[in-house]
Coordinates of C-alpha atoms in Angstrom, one line a residue:
Chain A
M380 CA 10.1 21.0 16.9
D381 CA 10.1 21.4 13.4
P382 CA 10.6 17.8 11.8
T383 CA 13.9 17.0 10.3
D384 CA 14.3 16.4 6.5
A385 CA 14.1 12.5 7.1
E386 CA 11.0 13.1 9.3
A387 CA 9.3 15.0 6.7
A388 CA 10.4 12.5 4.1
C389 CA 8.7 9.7 6.2
F390 CA 5.6 12.1 6.6
E391 CA 5.4 12.1 2.8
A392 CA 5.9 8.3 2.4
G393 CA 3.0 7.5 4.8
I394 CA 0.6 10.1 2.7
K395 CA 1.6 7.7 -0.4
F396 CA 0.4 4.6 1.3
G397 CA -2.8 5.8 2.8
T398 CA -3.6 7.5 -0.6
L399 CA -3.0 4.4 -2.4
Y400 CA -4.8 1.9 -0.1
H401 CA -7.7 3.9 0.4
Q402 CA -8.2 5.4 -2.9
F403 CA -8.1 1.9 -4.7
A404 CA -9.6 -0.7 -1.7
G405 CA -13.0 -1.6 -3.0
T406 CA -12.2 -1.7 -6.6
P407 CA -13.9 -4.4 -8.6
V408 CA -10.6 -7.0 -9.6
S409 CA -10.1 -10.2 -11.7
P410 CA -7.1 -11.8 -12.8
A411 CA -7.8 -10.4 -16.4
S412 CA -8.1 -6.8 -15.0
A413 CA -5.1 -7.0 -12.2
D414 CA -2.6 -5.6 -14.3
S415 CA -4.5 -2.4 -15.8
L416 CA -5.5 -1.7 -12.1
A417 CA -1.8 -2.1 -10.9
V418 CA -0.1 0.2 -13.6
A419 CA -3.0 2.9 -12.9
M420 CA -2.1 2.7 -9.1
E421 CA 1.7 3.2 -9.6
E422 CA 1.0 6.2 -12.3
A423 CA -1.7 7.8 -10.1
I424 CA 0.7 7.6 -7.1
E425 CA 3.8 8.9 -8.9
N426 CA 1.9 12.0 -9.7
Q427 CA 2.2 13.2 -5.9
P428 CA 5.2 15.5 -4.9
F429 CA 8.4 13.4 -3.7
C430 CA 7.3 9.7 -4.8
A431 CA 10.2 8.9 -7.1
D432 CA 9.0 5.4 -8.0
C433 CA 5.9 3.5 -6.9
S434 CA 5.7 -0.3 -7.6
V435 CA 2.5 -2.1 -7.1
D436 CA 1.9 -6.1 -7.5
I437 CA -1.6 -7.4 -7.5
L438 CA -1.6 -11.2 -6.8
A439 CA -3.9 -12.3 -9.6
D440 CA -3.4 -15.9 -8.3
E441 CA -4.9 -15.1 -5.0
L442 CA -7.7 -13.3 -6.1
D443 CA -11.1 -14.8 -4.8
T444 CA -12.9 -15.8 -8.3
T445 CA -16.3 -17.4 -6.6
H446 CA -18.1 -14.4 -8.1
D447 CA -15.7 -14.2 -11.0
Y448 CA -14.2 -10.9 -9.4
T449 CA -13.7 -9.6 -6.1
E450 CA -12.9 -6.3 -4.2
L451 CA -9.1 -5.1 -3.9
T452 CA -7.9 -5.3 -0.4
G453 CA -4.6 -5.5 1.3
E454 CA -4.3 -9.1 0.9
Y455 CA -4.3 -8.9 -2.8
M456 CA -1.3 -6.5 -3.1
E457 CA 2.3 -5.8 -2.6
V458 CA 3.7 -2.3 -2.7
R459 CA 7.0 -0.9 -2.6
M460 CA 7.8 2.9 -2.9
R461 CA 11.0 5.1 -3.0
I462 CA 10.2 8.8 -1.7
E463 CA 12.7 11.4 -2.2
Y464 CA 12.5 14.5 0.0
E465 CA 15.8 16.9 0.0
D466 CA 18.7 14.7 0.2
Q467 CA 16.7 12.0 2.0
V468 CA 15.5 8.8 0.5
V469 CA 13.1 6.7 2.0
H470 CA 12.4 3.0 1.2
T471 CA 8.7 1.7 2.1
E472 CA 6.7 -1.2 1.4
M473 CA 3.2 -2.9 2.3
A474 CA 2.6 -6.6 2.7
M475 CA 0.6 -8.8 4.8
E476 CA 1.6 -9.8 8.3
E477 CA -0.8 -11.8 10.4
G478 CA -3.8 -10.8 8.3
Y479 CA -3.0 -7.2 8.5
P480 CA -1.8 -5.2 5.5
L481 CA 1.2 -3.8 7.3
M482 CA 3.0 -0.4 5.9
R483 CA 6.6 -0.1 7.0
V484 CA 9.5 2.0 6.4
V485 CA 12.2 -0.2 5.4
D486 CA 15.3 2.1 5.1
V487 CA 16.0 5.9 5.4
V488 CA 19.2 7.0 3.9
E489 CA 20.9 10.1 2.6
R490 CA 21.9 10.3 -0.9
Chain B
M119 CA 19.0 2.7 7.9
D120 CA 16.1 1.5 10.0
P121 CA 13.8 4.7 10.9
T122 CA 14.3 6.1 14.3
D123 CA 11.0 6.3 16.3
A124 CA 10.5 10.1 15.3
E125 CA 10.8 9.1 11.5
A126 CA 8.4 6.2 12.4
A127 CA 5.8 8.4 14.1
C128 CA 5.8 10.8 11.1
F129 CA 5.3 7.9 8.7
E130 CA 2.3 6.8 10.7
A131 CA 1.1 10.3 10.8
G132 CA 1.1 10.5 7.0
I133 CA -0.8 7.3 6.5
K134 CA -3.5 8.9 8.4
F135 CA -3.8 11.9 6.5
G136 CA -3.7 9.9 3.3
T137 CA -6.3 7.4 4.3
L138 CA -8.7 10.4 5.5
Y139 CA -8.1 12.3 2.3
H140 CA -8.8 9.5 -0.1
Q141 CA -11.4 7.6 1.7
F142 CA -13.7 10.6 2.1
A143 CA -12.9 12.7 -0.6
G144 CA -15.9 12.9 -3.2
T145 CA -18.4 11.9 -0.3
P146 CA -21.8 14.1 -1.1
V147 CA -22.0 16.7 1.6
S148 CA -24.1 19.7 2.5
P149 CA -24.3 22.3 5.4
A150 CA -26.9 19.8 6.9
S151 CA -24.6 16.6 6.7
A152 CA -21.4 18.3 7.4
D153 CA -21.5 17.5 11.2
S154 CA -22.4 13.9 11.0
L155 CA -19.7 13.2 8.2
A156 CA -16.8 15.1 10.3
V157 CA -17.6 13.1 13.3
A158 CA -17.4 9.9 11.4
M159 CA -14.2 10.9 9.9
E160 CA -12.5 11.4 13.1
E161 CA -13.6 8.2 14.7
A162 CA -12.8 6.4 11.8
I163 CA -9.4 7.5 11.8
E164 CA -9.0 7.5 15.5
N165 CA -9.4 3.5 14.9
Q166 CA -5.9 3.2 13.2
P167 CA -2.8 2.4 15.3
F168 CA -1.0 5.2 17.2
C169 CA -3.6 7.9 16.1
A170 CA -4.2 9.8 19.6
D171 CA -6.5 12.2 18.3
C172 CA -8.0 13.3 15.0
S173 CA -10.1 16.6 14.6
V174 CA -11.9 17.3 11.4
D175 CA -13.7 20.6 10.6
I176 CA -15.8 20.7 7.6
L177 CA -16.3 24.2 6.6
A178 CA -20.4 24.2 6.3
D179 CA -20.4 28.0 5.0
E180 CA -17.8 27.2 2.2
L181 CA -19.7 24.4 0.6
D182 CA -21.0 25.0 -3.0
T183 CA -24.7 24.7 -2.8
T184 CA -25.5 25.5 -6.3
H185 CA -27.0 21.7 -6.5
D186 CA -27.8 21.7 -2.9
Y187 CA -24.9 19.4 -2.2
T188 CA -21.4 19.1 -3.5
E189 CA -18.4 16.5 -3.2
L190 CA -16.2 16.9 -0.3
T191 CA -12.5 18.0 -1.2
G192 CA -9.7 19.4 0.4
E193 CA -10.9 23.2 0.1
Y194 CA -13.7 22.3 2.3
M195 CA -11.7 20.7 5.3
E196 CA -9.5 21.5 8.1
V197 CA -7.8 18.5 10.0
R198 CA -5.5 18.4 12.8
M199 CA -4.1 15.0 14.5
R200 CA -1.9 13.9 17.1
I201 CA 0.0 10.8 16.6
E202 CA 1.8 8.9 19.6
Y203 CA 4.5 6.3 18.5
E204 CA 6.7 5.2 21.5
D205 CA 8.0 8.4 23.1
Q206 CA 7.2 10.3 20.2
V207 CA 4.3 12.6 19.8
V208 CA 3.8 14.2 16.3
H209 CA 1.3 16.9 15.6
T210 CA 0.3 17.3 11.9
E211 CA -2.2 19.7 10.0
M212 CA -3.9 19.7 6.8
A213 CA -5.2 23.2 5.2
M214 CA -5.7 24.8 1.8
E215 CA -2.4 26.5 0.6
E216 CA -2.7 28.3 -2.5
G217 CA -5.4 26.0 -3.9
Y218 CA -3.4 22.9 -2.7
P219 CA -4.8 20.9 0.3
L220 CA -1.4 20.9 2.3
M221 CA -0.6 18.3 4.9
R222 CA 2.3 19.0 7.1
V223 CA 4.1 18.0 10.3
V224 CA 3.9 20.8 12.7
D225 CA 5.8 19.5 15.6
V226 CA 7.7 16.4 16.6
V227 CA 8.7 16.2 20.5
E228 CA 9.5 13.8 22.8
R229 CA 6.9 13.3 25.6
Chain C
M433 CA -44.4 -4.8 -7.5
D434 CA -41.4 -6.7 -8.4
P435 CA -39.2 -4.6 -11.3
T436 CA -39.4 -5.5 -14.9
D437 CA -36.6 -6.8 -16.7
A438 CA -36.0 -3.1 -17.9
E439 CA -36.2 -1.8 -14.4
A440 CA -33.7 -4.2 -13.4
A441 CA -31.4 -3.4 -16.2
C442 CA -31.6 0.4 -15.1
F443 CA -30.8 -0.4 -11.6
E444 CA -27.8 -2.3 -12.5
A445 CA -26.9 0.6 -15.0
G446 CA -26.9 3.0 -11.8
I447 CA -24.8 0.8 -9.6
K448 CA -22.2 0.8 -12.3
F449 CA -22.0 4.5 -12.5
G450 CA -22.3 4.9 -8.9
T451 CA -19.3 2.6 -8.3
L452 CA -17.1 4.1 -11.0
Y453 CA -17.8 7.7 -9.8
H454 CA -17.2 7.1 -6.2
Q455 CA -14.5 4.4 -6.5
F456 CA -12.1 6.7 -8.8
A457 CA -13.3 10.4 -8.0
G458 CA -10.1 12.0 -5.9
T459 CA -7.6 9.9 -7.7
P460 CA -4.1 11.8 -8.2
V461 CA -4.3 12.2 -12.2
S462 CA -2.2 14.2 -14.7
P463 CA -2.3 14.4 -18.7
A464 CA 0.5 11.6 -18.4
S465 CA -1.3 9.1 -16.3
A466 CA -4.8 9.8 -17.6
D467 CA -4.7 7.0 -20.0
S468 CA -3.9 4.1 -17.7
L469 CA -6.6 5.5 -15.4
A470 CA -9.2 5.5 -17.9
V471 CA -8.1 1.8 -19.0
A472 CA -8.3 0.6 -15.3
M473 CA -11.5 2.1 -14.7
E474 CA -13.2 0.6 -17.8
E475 CA -11.7 -2.9 -17.0
A476 CA -12.7 -2.5 -13.1
I477 CA -16.0 -1.9 -14.0
E478 CA -16.4 -4.3 -16.7
N479 CA -16.0 -6.8 -14.0
Q480 CA -19.4 -6.1 -12.4
P481 CA -22.5 -8.4 -13.9
F482 CA -24.2 -7.3 -16.8
C483 CA -21.9 -4.6 -17.7
A484 CA -21.2 -5.6 -21.5
D485 CA -19.0 -2.5 -22.5
C486 CA -17.8 0.6 -20.3
S487 CA -16.0 3.5 -22.0
V488 CA -14.1 6.1 -20.1
D489 CA -12.7 9.0 -21.6
I490 CA -10.6 11.2 -19.2
L491 CA -9.9 14.8 -20.8
A492 CA -6.4 15.1 -20.6
D493 CA -6.1 18.5 -22.2
E494 CA -8.8 19.8 -19.5
L495 CA -7.1 18.8 -16.4
D496 CA -5.9 21.6 -14.1
T497 CA -1.8 21.2 -14.0
T498 CA -1.2 24.1 -11.9
H499 CA 0.4 22.0 -9.3
D500 CA 1.2 19.2 -12.0
Y501 CA -1.6 17.0 -11.2
T502 CA -5.1 17.4 -9.9
E503 CA -7.7 14.8 -8.3
L504 CA -10.3 13.0 -10.6
T505 CA -13.7 14.7 -10.7
G506 CA -16.8 14.7 -12.8
E507 CA -15.6 17.5 -15.0
Y508 CA -12.8 15.6 -16.5
M509 CA -14.4 12.4 -17.5
E510 CA -17.0 11.2 -20.2
V511 CA -18.4 7.7 -19.6
R512 CA -20.7 5.7 -21.6
M513 CA -22.0 2.2 -20.7
R514 CA -23.9 -0.8 -22.1
I515 CA -25.7 -3.0 -19.6
E516 CA -27.3 -6.1 -20.8
Y517 CA -29.7 -7.8 -18.3
E518 CA -31.8 -10.9 -19.6
D519 CA -33.3 -9.3 -23.1
Q520 CA -32.7 -5.9 -22.1
V521 CA -30.1 -3.5 -23.3
V522 CA -29.7 -0.1 -21.6
H523 CA -27.1 2.4 -22.9
T524 CA -26.1 5.0 -20.3
E525 CA -23.9 8.0 -20.2
M526 CA -22.3 10.6 -17.8
A527 CA -21.1 14.3 -18.9
M528 CA -21.1 17.6 -17.2
E529 CA -24.1 19.4 -17.6
E530 CA -24.2 23.0 -15.6
G531 CA -21.3 22.3 -13.7
Y532 CA -22.9 18.6 -12.3
P533 CA -21.8 15.4 -13.7
L534 CA -25.1 14.2 -14.8
M535 CA -25.7 10.6 -15.3
R536 CA -28.6 9.3 -17.4
V537 CA -30.1 6.5 -19.4
V538 CA -30.0 7.2 -23.1
D539 CA -31.8 4.1 -24.2
V540 CA -33.8 1.2 -23.1
V541 CA -34.3 -1.8 -25.9
E542 CA -35.3 -5.3 -26.2
R543 CA -32.8 -7.0 -28.1
Chain D
M509 CA -36.3 4.3 -26.3
D510 CA -36.3 6.7 -23.7
P511 CA -36.7 5.3 -19.9
T512 CA -39.9 5.4 -18.3
D513 CA -40.3 7.0 -15.2
A514 CA -40.1 3.7 -13.3
E515 CA -37.0 2.7 -15.3
A516 CA -35.5 6.3 -14.4
A517 CA -36.3 5.6 -10.7
C518 CA -34.6 2.5 -10.5
F519 CA -31.3 4.0 -12.4
E520 CA -31.3 6.4 -9.7
A521 CA -31.6 4.0 -7.0
G522 CA -28.8 2.0 -8.4
I523 CA -26.6 5.1 -8.2
K524 CA -27.2 5.5 -4.8
F525 CA -26.0 2.0 -3.9
G526 CA -22.8 2.4 -5.8
T527 CA -22.1 5.5 -4.5
L528 CA -22.8 4.2 -0.9
Y529 CA -20.7 1.0 -1.3
H530 CA -17.6 2.4 -3.0
Q531 CA -17.5 5.6 -1.2
F532 CA -17.5 3.9 2.1
A533 CA -16.2 0.4 1.6
G534 CA -12.4 0.5 3.0
T535 CA -13.1 2.7 5.9
P536 CA -11.8 1.7 9.3
V537 CA -14.5 0.8 11.4
S538 CA -14.6 -0.7 15.1
P539 CA -17.6 -1.3 17.3
A540 CA -17.3 1.8 19.1
S541 CA -17.5 4.0 15.6
A542 CA -20.0 1.9 13.9
D543 CA -22.8 4.3 14.7
S544 CA -21.0 7.6 13.6
L545 CA -20.4 5.8 10.3
A546 CA -23.8 4.6 9.9
V547 CA -25.2 8.1 10.3
A548 CA -23.0 9.9 8.1
M549 CA -23.5 7.2 5.3
E550 CA -27.4 7.9 5.5
E551 CA -26.9 11.7 5.5
A552 CA -24.3 11.6 2.9
I553 CA -26.5 9.5 0.4
E554 CA -29.8 11.6 1.3
N555 CA -28.0 14.5 -0.2
Q556 CA -28.3 12.8 -3.8
P557 CA -31.3 13.8 -5.8
F558 CA -34.5 11.7 -5.5
C559 CA -33.1 9.7 -2.5
A560 CA -36.2 10.1 0.1
D561 CA -34.5 7.8 2.9
C562 CA -31.4 6.1 3.2
S563 CA -31.1 3.3 6.3
V564 CA -27.7 1.8 6.9
D565 CA -26.9 -0.7 9.6
I566 CA -23.7 -1.5 10.2
L567 CA -23.6 -4.9 12.1
A568 CA -21.1 -3.9 15.2
D569 CA -21.3 -7.4 16.6
E570 CA -19.7 -9.1 13.4
L571 CA -16.9 -6.9 12.8
D572 CA -13.6 -8.5 13.1
T573 CA -11.8 -7.2 16.1
T574 CA -8.7 -9.3 16.1
H575 CA -6.8 -6.0 15.1
D576 CA -9.3 -4.0 17.2
Y577 CA -10.9 -2.4 14.1
T578 CA -11.1 -3.6 10.3
E579 CA -12.3 -2.4 7.0
L580 CA -15.9 -1.7 6.1
T581 CA -17.2 -4.3 3.5
G582 CA -20.7 -5.4 2.3
E583 CA -20.6 -8.2 4.9
Y584 CA -20.8 -5.8 7.6
M585 CA -23.7 -3.8 6.5
E586 CA -27.4 -3.9 5.7
V587 CA -28.9 -1.0 3.4
R588 CA -32.2 0.0 2.8
M589 CA -33.6 3.0 0.5
R590 CA -36.4 4.5 -0.9
I591 CA -35.9 6.6 -4.0
E592 CA -39.1 8.7 -5.4
Y593 CA -38.7 10.2 -8.8
E594 CA -41.7 11.7 -10.4
D595 CA -44.9 9.7 -9.3
Q596 CA -42.8 6.4 -8.8
V597 CA -41.5 5.1 -5.6
V598 CA -38.6 2.5 -5.6
H599 CA -37.6 0.5 -2.4
T600 CA -34.3 -1.2 -2.4
E601 CA -32.0 -3.0 -0.3
M602 CA -28.3 -4.5 0.2
A603 CA -27.7 -7.8 2.2
M604 CA -25.1 -10.3 1.9
E605 CA -26.2 -13.4 0.0
E606 CA -24.0 -16.3 -0.4
G607 CA -20.9 -14.2 0.2
Y608 CA -21.9 -11.4 -2.1
P609 CA -23.2 -8.0 -1.1
L610 CA -26.3 -8.1 -3.4
M611 CA -28.1 -5.1 -4.2
R612 CA -31.6 -5.5 -5.5
V613 CA -35.0 -3.8 -6.2
V614 CA -37.5 -4.8 -4.0
D615 CA -40.5 -2.8 -4.9
V616 CA -41.4 -0.4 -7.7
V617 CA -44.8 1.3 -7.1
E618 CA -46.8 4.5 -8.1
R619 CA -47.8 6.8 -5.3

């Protein structure tokens, strides 16, 4: 069967998360550069279709600074997005859960 | 509202597409290395949860070989995936449409 | 033979270019988001050892906006870096040459 | 001053390492998919100019399999390359040193 609008909206939400994570994971990041990276990630992802809002928090205080900087991985970021597709609104988020960067759909509503 | 199983399945499908595209876009690729890259992409994505099958075709004949190799972009690949989440099965694909690598849900069915 | 300081400095310069290009190529970018991406790229690369300065220009006017945004590739950026390793200073740059994003060492000097 | 051939060779070697690392870091990898990924990395990098040989070892036994698969990072790979530029041959390698994926020039010789 063709996807419903809500299913298509969730598919679009997933694309944005996969994009954000795998485009930027590995980027050299330090407490001093965390903010500019977070802003660039938000603005990059908001370019994609149906992404109404993307909010990225890089946990500057958690970054491993043994070598002054480290590589961005899921343990250092929290992400929330709002996807709007036709009359469906999907809220999603990513945060660490038991050592794994879990991406999940928080809410699917008709607007 | 919490997502239905079908919506969660579509979200998972989207994650895989975003991952595949943004992890591997930019990889140096030539007709001779297209096959090993396609296999690595399939096996990498099949590691992710709920990805029952991932099939990647790199269009070796289409690759720009002016400089012997080029960078992988959407115009050079066709991708199909099957996602299984609870009792839902989602088929998705990516192909070029009007110069844009369009990712879409082909089918959502209960198994 | 072990590398000289100048050779090691050039090796370090190359690492930064490969990192910058392949970390960020593929990022969704539009005229509106070009600036935040350029700043994030500069600050990310300056985290790496021996990178005294990194300057990234994203050519916002050149971006293909047929689909509102495009993916970052070499044709849309100009990059200059200064690497300082021991008493050696290396200037490098990347710009398009005959359709290929050419990275080159401009100058190696003792300071 | 313009770079010597040996310096240019070292610059080229650095580009390959930065490319390899930042193109593939973050790729989902498991013991079962380690081999196909290593082969794809080798063949991708050997496409680049002056890369005469690239050898990648993904340490399948070291991979964190708590969640069945993990993301590729420097701690899971060992890399060796031979760069040939004009009459210069550069050997380079990457391996972990004190928790940091250290890339270094092993040898610069005239052939």
